Amino acid sequence: MRVILIKYGELTTKKGNRNFFIKKLTENLQHKLKKYDVKLVKDRSRMYLEFLDQDLEKIEKIVQNTFGIHKYHLAYMVDTNKEMIESQLLEVAHHHTFQTFKIEVKRSDKTFPISSLEYASHLGGIILKNICNIKVDVHRPDVTFTVEIRQGQSYIYTNSIKAVGGYPVGTQEKGMLMLSGGIDSPVAGYLALKRGMTLDAVYFEAIPHTSIEARNKVIELTKKLVTYTNSIQLHIVPFTALQEEIYKKCKPEYSITMMRRMMYRIMEQLAKKNHGLVIVNGESIGQVASQTLVSMNVINSVTSMPVIRPVACLDKLEIMDIAKKIDTYDISILPYEDCCTVFVPKHPVIHPNIETCLRMEEEFSYQELIDTCVLHTFTLKITDEEEENYQDLL
Ligand code: ATP
Ligand code: MG
């Protein structure tokens, strides 16, 4: 029988919060695996996932995409009995192509009658006898066969397989992700989840200037992010009235700066309402006029909440690479306009002045408009119920 073996030593966590980390990881795995016939067995140093053979591929995808797991082993579980161990080991060896190998025996069942070293050389002999053109190399083997002899059951496995890493979702509190239909913000969301945060997403829409297709695109992006977490609440903010007012009252070159100041104010209110501790967005230094350091200062100054910008220092190409890996890229490049592109002025200010912003804000009663936006925000809960498309991240 095959099992997935996850050793706690291969999770990156500090000793002090290991129990909490493992509890969250277990809950998250159980949630993702709930429709499969699986058994999760934990002991002090590891967890084993037992499953039906036909589900292996899907279950492995889930394990690979669960934050907190850096690597795992696909192991064979047999009764602790010499014949069983030896025939299973040979079968595993036959399934690998290698020129050099090493056997590592770990014997925690001391009633097993042969010492680890002795048994390793015995097993090595069996492999050498049965497979041609291979030799032992204890320093740099192509493959290491590990045989763990435990009371009742033994495990045979080879080199570890890489998973997505990060911290289990839920080991941090909630962030509020500003999710547009672009390339950057879904990647920012993915990276925030990777750090263990949970997320709500917020989408500002300006119907009729933006379309229902643009909203659907954001829903599809949210579904992709749900691959890595249990569910995401997507708050949709009706932004039209406020945006039109900005357009009427403010200097055109300041319209984006002003719009983003309003967005941040609304984000802060939504965060308070939904218990979010930080704002997360897809801003990247220097990418556009509103993402210069001066712009960031002028925009950010409307809130004292921390703003996390996971892609701030990445190149567009690096962001695109991640977007492709997490399968959001093809959705992001669909051609529907979002509210930023519709209202974008010819020459947005690169070095906005805070005094100018404050003066313009005195010209209209933006607070009422903001309150109306927050009041009329509606929320969709996006879950992974029908989602089967786990992306291969390796
Ligand atoms: P993206 O590719 O994510 O759309 P961008 O390079 O187009 O980013 P901007 O349009 O300036 O950059 O937006 C910067 C960030 O502001 C976005 O990454 C996103 O986090 C947030 N944002 C912009 N527009 C919206 C919107 N309509 N709804 C929610 N968040 C938005
Ligand atoms: Mg955008």
Coordinates of N, CA and C in Angstrom, one line a residue, residues 156-235:
I156 N 9.0 2.0 2.9 CA 10.1 2.0 2.0 C 9.9 3.2 1.0
Y157 N 10.9 4.1 0.9 CA 10.7 5.2 0.0 C 12.0 5.7 -0.5
T158 N 12.0 6.5 -1.5 CA 13.2 7.1 -2.1 C 13.2 8.6 -1.9
N159 N 14.0 9.3 -2.7 CA 14.2 10.7 -2.4 C 12.9 11.5 -2.2
S160 N 13.0 12.6 -1.5 CA 11.8 13.4 -1.3 C 11.4 14.2 -2.5
I161 N 10.1 14.5 -2.5 CA 9.5 15.3 -3.7 C 9.2 16.7 -3.2
K162 N 9.5 17.7 -4.0 CA 9.3 19.0 -3.6 C 7.9 19.5 -3.6
A163 N 7.5 20.2 -2.6 CA 6.1 20.8 -2.6 C 6.2 22.3 -2.6
V164 N 5.1 23.0 -2.3 CA 5.0 24.4 -2.6 C 5.7 25.3 -1.4
G165 N 5.8 24.7 -0.2 CA 6.5 25.4 0.8 C 5.6 26.4 1.5
G166 N 6.2 27.5 2.1 CA 5.4 28.5 2.8 C 4.9 28.0 4.2
Y167 N 4.0 28.8 4.8 CA 3.4 28.4 6.0 C 1.9 28.0 5.8
P168 N 1.4 27.2 6.7 CA -0.1 26.8 6.5 C -1.0 28.0 6.6
V169 N -1.9 28.1 5.7 CA -2.9 29.1 5.7 C -3.7 29.1 7.0
G170 N -3.8 30.2 7.6 CA -4.5 30.3 8.9 C -3.5 30.4 10.1
T171 N -2.2 30.3 9.8 CA -1.3 30.6 10.9 C -1.1 32.1 11.1
Q172 N -1.6 32.9 10.2 CA -1.6 34.3 10.4 C -3.1 34.7 10.3
E173 N -3.3 36.0 10.6 CA -4.7 36.5 10.6 C -5.1 36.9 9.1
K174 N -6.1 37.6 9.0 CA -6.7 37.9 7.7 C -6.1 39.2 7.1
G175 N -5.9 39.1 5.8 CA -5.5 40.3 5.0 C -6.6 40.6 4.0
M176 N -6.8 41.9 3.6 CA -7.8 42.3 2.6 C -7.1 42.5 1.3
L177 N -7.3 41.6 0.3 CA -6.6 41.7 -1.0 C -7.4 42.6 -2.0
M178 N -6.7 43.6 -2.5 CA -7.3 44.4 -3.6 C -7.1 43.6 -4.9
L179 N -8.2 43.0 -5.3 CA -8.1 42.1 -6.5 C -8.7 42.7 -7.7
S180 N -7.9 43.1 -8.7 CA -8.4 43.6 -9.9 C -8.3 42.5 -10.9
G181 N -8.6 42.7 -12.2 CA -8.6 41.6 -13.1 C -7.2 41.5 -13.7
G182 N -6.2 42.2 -13.2 CA -4.9 42.2 -13.8 C -4.0 41.0 -13.5
I183 N -2.8 41.1 -13.9 CA -1.8 40.0 -13.6 C -1.3 40.0 -12.2
D184 N -1.0 41.3 -11.7 CA -0.3 41.4 -10.5 C -1.0 41.0 -9.2
S185 N -2.3 41.4 -9.1 CA -2.9 41.2 -7.8 C -3.2 39.8 -7.5
P186 N -3.6 38.9 -8.4 CA -3.7 37.5 -8.0 C -2.4 36.9 -7.5
V187 N -1.3 37.3 -8.1 CA 0.0 36.8 -7.7 C 0.3 37.3 -6.3
A188 N -0.1 38.6 -6.0 CA 0.1 39.1 -4.7 C -0.7 38.3 -3.7
G189 N -1.9 37.9 -4.1 CA -2.8 37.1 -3.2 C -2.2 35.8 -2.9
Y190 N -1.7 35.2 -3.9 CA -1.0 33.8 -3.8 C 0.2 33.9 -2.8
L191 N 1.0 35.0 -3.0 CA 2.2 35.1 -2.1 C 1.8 35.4 -0.6
A192 N 0.7 36.1 -0.5 CA 0.2 36.4 0.9 C -0.3 35.1 1.5
L193 N -1.1 34.3 0.8 CA -1.5 33.1 1.3 C -0.4 32.2 1.7
K194 N 0.7 32.2 0.9 CA 1.9 31.4 1.1 C 2.5 31.7 2.5
R195 N 2.4 33.0 2.9 CA 2.9 33.3 4.2 C 2.0 32.9 5.4
G196 N 0.9 32.2 5.1 CA 0.0 31.7 6.1 C -1.2 32.6 6.4
M197 N -1.3 33.7 5.7 CA -2.5 34.6 5.9 C -3.7 34.0 5.3
T198 N -4.9 34.4 5.9 CA -6.1 34.1 5.2 C -6.5 35.4 4.4
L199 N -7.4 35.3 3.5 CA -7.7 36.5 2.7 C -9.2 36.6 2.4
D200 N -9.6 37.9 2.4 CA -10.8 38.3 1.8 C -10.3 39.1 0.5
A201 N -11.1 39.1 -0.5 CA -10.7 39.9 -1.7 C -11.7 41.0 -1.9
V202 N -11.2 42.1 -2.4 CA -12.1 43.3 -2.7 C -11.9 43.7 -4.1
Y203 N -13.0 43.8 -4.8 CA -13.0 44.3 -6.2 C -13.9 45.5 -6.4
F204 N -13.2 46.6 -6.9 CA -14.0 47.8 -7.1 C -14.5 47.8 -8.6
E205 N -15.8 47.9 -8.7 CA -16.3 47.9 -10.1 C -17.1 49.2 -10.4
A206 N -17.0 49.5 -11.7 CA -17.7 50.8 -12.1 C -18.6 50.5 -13.2
I207 N -19.6 49.7 -13.0 CA -20.6 49.4 -14.0 C -21.4 50.8 -14.2
P208 N -21.7 51.2 -15.4 CA -21.6 50.5 -16.7 C -20.3 50.7 -17.4
H209 N -19.3 51.4 -16.8 CA -18.0 51.7 -17.4 C -17.2 50.4 -17.5
T210 N -17.5 49.5 -16.6 CA -16.9 48.2 -16.6 C -18.0 47.1 -16.8
S211 N -17.6 46.0 -17.3 CA -18.7 45.0 -17.7 C -18.8 43.9 -16.6
I212 N -19.9 43.1 -16.8 CA -20.1 41.9 -16.0 C -19.0 40.9 -16.3
E213 N -18.5 40.9 -17.5 CA -17.4 40.0 -17.8 C -16.2 40.3 -17.0
A214 N -15.9 41.6 -16.7 CA -14.8 42.0 -15.9 C -15.0 41.4 -14.5
R215 N -16.2 41.5 -14.0 CA -16.5 40.9 -12.7 C -16.3 39.4 -12.6
N216 N -16.8 38.8 -13.7 CA -16.6 37.3 -13.8 C -15.2 36.9 -13.8
K217 N -14.4 37.7 -14.4 CA -12.9 37.4 -14.5 C -12.4 37.4 -13.1
V218 N -12.8 38.4 -12.3 CA -12.3 38.5 -10.9 C -12.8 37.3 -10.1
I219 N -14.0 36.8 -10.4 CA -14.5 35.6 -9.7 C -13.7 34.4 -10.1
E220 N -13.4 34.3 -11.3 CA -12.5 33.2 -11.8 C -11.2 33.2 -11.1
L221 N -10.6 34.4 -11.0 CA -9.3 34.5 -10.4 C -9.4 34.1 -8.9
T222 N -10.5 34.5 -8.3 CA -10.6 34.2 -6.9 C -10.7 32.7 -6.7
K223 N -11.4 32.0 -7.6 CA -11.5 30.5 -7.6 C -10.1 29.9 -7.7
K224 N -9.3 30.5 -8.5 CA -7.9 29.9 -8.6 C -7.2 30.1 -7.3
L225 N -7.3 31.2 -6.6 CA -6.7 31.4 -5.3 C -7.2 30.5 -4.3
V226 N -8.5 30.1 -4.4 CA -9.1 29.2 -3.5 C -8.4 27.8 -3.5
T227 N -7.7 27.5 -4.6 CA -6.9 26.2 -4.6 C -6.0 26.1 -3.4
Y228 N -5.6 27.3 -2.9 CA -4.6 27.3 -1.8 C -5.1 27.6 -0.4
T229 N -6.5 27.8 -0.4 CA -7.1 28.1 0.9 C -8.5 27.5 0.9
N230 N -9.2 27.5 2.0 CA -10.5 26.9 2.0 C -11.6 27.7 1.3
S231 N -11.6 29.0 1.5 CA -12.6 29.8 0.8 C -12.2 31.2 0.9
I232 N -12.7 32.0 0.0 CA -12.4 33.5 0.0 C -13.7 34.3 -0.1
Q233 N -13.9 35.2 0.8 CA -15.0 36.1 0.6 C -14.6 37.2 -0.4
L234 N -15.4 37.4 -1.5 CA -15.1 38.4 -2.4 C -16.1 39.5 -2.3
H235 N -15.6 40.7 -1.9 CA -16.5 41.9 -1.7 C -16.4 42.7 -2.9

